[in-house]
Amino acid sequence: MGSKKKSKMKASQPAAELRGTVRHWLRLHGYDDVADLIDEIITEWRSAGRATRRNWWDILSGDKKGQPRGVGGRTFPVLASAQRRQGKAVTKNAIQRSRNEPLPLVPEKTRWR
């Protein structure tokens, strides 16, 4: 009988543990409100004992028409930087809070070289 391993990660992680994550990037670039939404949802999932995961960059880049997507009963704004990162065209409704906002890096995948 296999046992499920519970994640020890908390939604309110120290900044060092968030480094390289979407929430870290959001907080560094003035999107604290969006990072807080993600934190709320992750906390709810963990409280319910679920180990649900999401690619938040996909959520923040909108659907295939560039419209906002929802998760956990909340609607997320479409971010221009997220659309660029995901290789999508930037739509008119996409927000960008800083003109010189750096493009979020896509980590190199070393698993399937």
Coordinates of C-alpha atoms in Angstrom, one line a residue:
M1 CA 0.0 0.0 0.0
G2 CA 1.5 3.3 -1.1
S3 CA 1.4 6.4 1.1
K4 CA 0.9 9.8 -0.2
K5 CA 3.6 12.2 0.6
K6 CA 2.4 15.6 1.8
S7 CA 4.2 18.6 0.6
K8 CA 6.0 20.6 3.3
M9 CA 5.9 23.8 1.1
K10 CA 3.7 26.5 2.5
A11 CA 2.0 29.3 0.6
S12 CA 3.7 31.8 2.8
Q13 CA 7.2 30.7 2.0
P14 CA 10.3 32.7 2.7
A15 CA 11.5 34.8 -0.3
A16 CA 14.6 32.5 -0.8
E17 CA 12.3 29.5 -1.3
L18 CA 10.2 31.4 -3.9
R19 CA 13.2 32.5 -6.0
G20 CA 12.7 31.5 -9.6
T21 CA 8.9 31.0 -9.2
V22 CA 6.1 33.0 -10.8
R23 CA 5.1 34.4 -7.4
H24 CA 8.7 35.7 -6.9
W25 CA 8.7 37.4 -10.3
L26 CA 5.3 38.9 -9.6
R27 CA 6.3 40.4 -6.3
L28 CA 9.6 41.7 -7.7
H29 CA 7.7 43.6 -10.4
G30 CA 4.8 45.1 -8.6
Y31 CA 2.1 42.4 -9.0
D32 CA 1.7 41.7 -5.3
D33 CA -2.1 41.5 -5.7
V34 CA -1.8 38.8 -8.3
A35 CA 0.8 36.9 -6.2
D36 CA -1.6 37.2 -3.2
L37 CA -4.4 35.6 -5.3
I38 CA -2.2 32.7 -6.2
D39 CA -1.1 32.3 -2.5
E40 CA -4.8 32.2 -1.4
I41 CA -5.7 29.5 -3.9
I42 CA -2.6 27.4 -2.9
T43 CA -3.5 27.8 0.8
E44 CA -7.0 26.6 0.1
W45 CA -5.8 23.6 -1.9
R46 CA -3.4 22.6 0.9
S47 CA -6.0 23.1 3.6
A48 CA -8.2 20.7 1.7
G49 CA -5.3 18.2 1.4
R50 CA -4.9 18.6 -2.3
A51 CA -1.6 18.7 -4.0
T52 CA -3.0 20.4 -7.1
R53 CA -0.4 22.2 -9.3
R54 CA -0.8 24.8 -12.0
N55 CA 1.3 26.4 -14.6
W56 CA 0.6 30.0 -13.4
W57 CA 2.3 31.5 -16.4
D58 CA -0.4 29.8 -18.6
I59 CA -3.1 31.2 -16.4
L60 CA -1.7 34.7 -16.5
S61 CA -1.2 34.6 -20.3
G62 CA -5.0 34.1 -20.8
D63 CA -6.8 31.7 -23.0
K64 CA -6.2 31.3 -26.7
K65 CA -8.1 34.5 -27.4
G66 CA -6.2 36.4 -24.7
Q67 CA -9.2 36.5 -22.4
P68 CA -8.7 36.2 -18.6
R69 CA -8.7 32.7 -17.1
G70 CA -10.2 31.7 -13.8
V71 CA -8.9 29.3 -11.1
G72 CA -10.5 28.5 -7.7
G73 CA -13.4 30.9 -8.3
R74 CA -11.1 33.9 -9.0
T75 CA -10.4 35.6 -12.3
F76 CA -6.8 36.4 -13.1
P77 CA -5.6 39.4 -15.1
V78 CA -3.8 38.8 -18.4
L79 CA -0.2 40.0 -18.2
A80 CA 1.7 41.1 -21.2
S81 CA 4.9 39.6 -19.9
A82 CA 3.2 36.3 -19.3
Q83 CA 1.9 36.3 -22.9
R84 CA 5.4 37.1 -24.3
R85 CA 7.0 34.3 -22.1
Q86 CA 4.4 31.8 -23.3
G87 CA 5.0 32.8 -27.0
K88 CA 1.5 34.3 -27.4
A89 CA 0.6 37.5 -29.1
V90 CA 0.2 40.4 -26.7
T91 CA -3.5 41.4 -26.6
K92 CA -5.0 44.8 -25.9
N93 CA -6.4 43.8 -22.6
A94 CA -3.0 42.6 -21.3
I95 CA -1.6 44.7 -18.5
Q96 CA 2.0 45.8 -17.9
R97 CA 2.8 47.9 -14.9
S98 CA 6.3 48.9 -16.0
R99 CA 7.6 49.8 -19.4
N100 CA 10.9 48.2 -18.8
E101 CA 9.6 45.0 -17.2
P102 CA 12.0 42.2 -17.9
L103 CA 10.7 39.1 -19.6
P104 CA 10.3 36.2 -17.1
L105 CA 12.9 33.5 -17.8
V106 CA 11.9 30.1 -19.0
P107 CA 14.1 27.6 -17.0
E108 CA 16.1 25.1 -19.0
K109 CA 14.7 21.7 -19.0
T110 CA 17.4 19.2 -18.2
R111 CA 15.2 16.1 -17.8
W112 CA 14.9 15.3 -21.5
R113 CA 18.0 16.6 -23.2

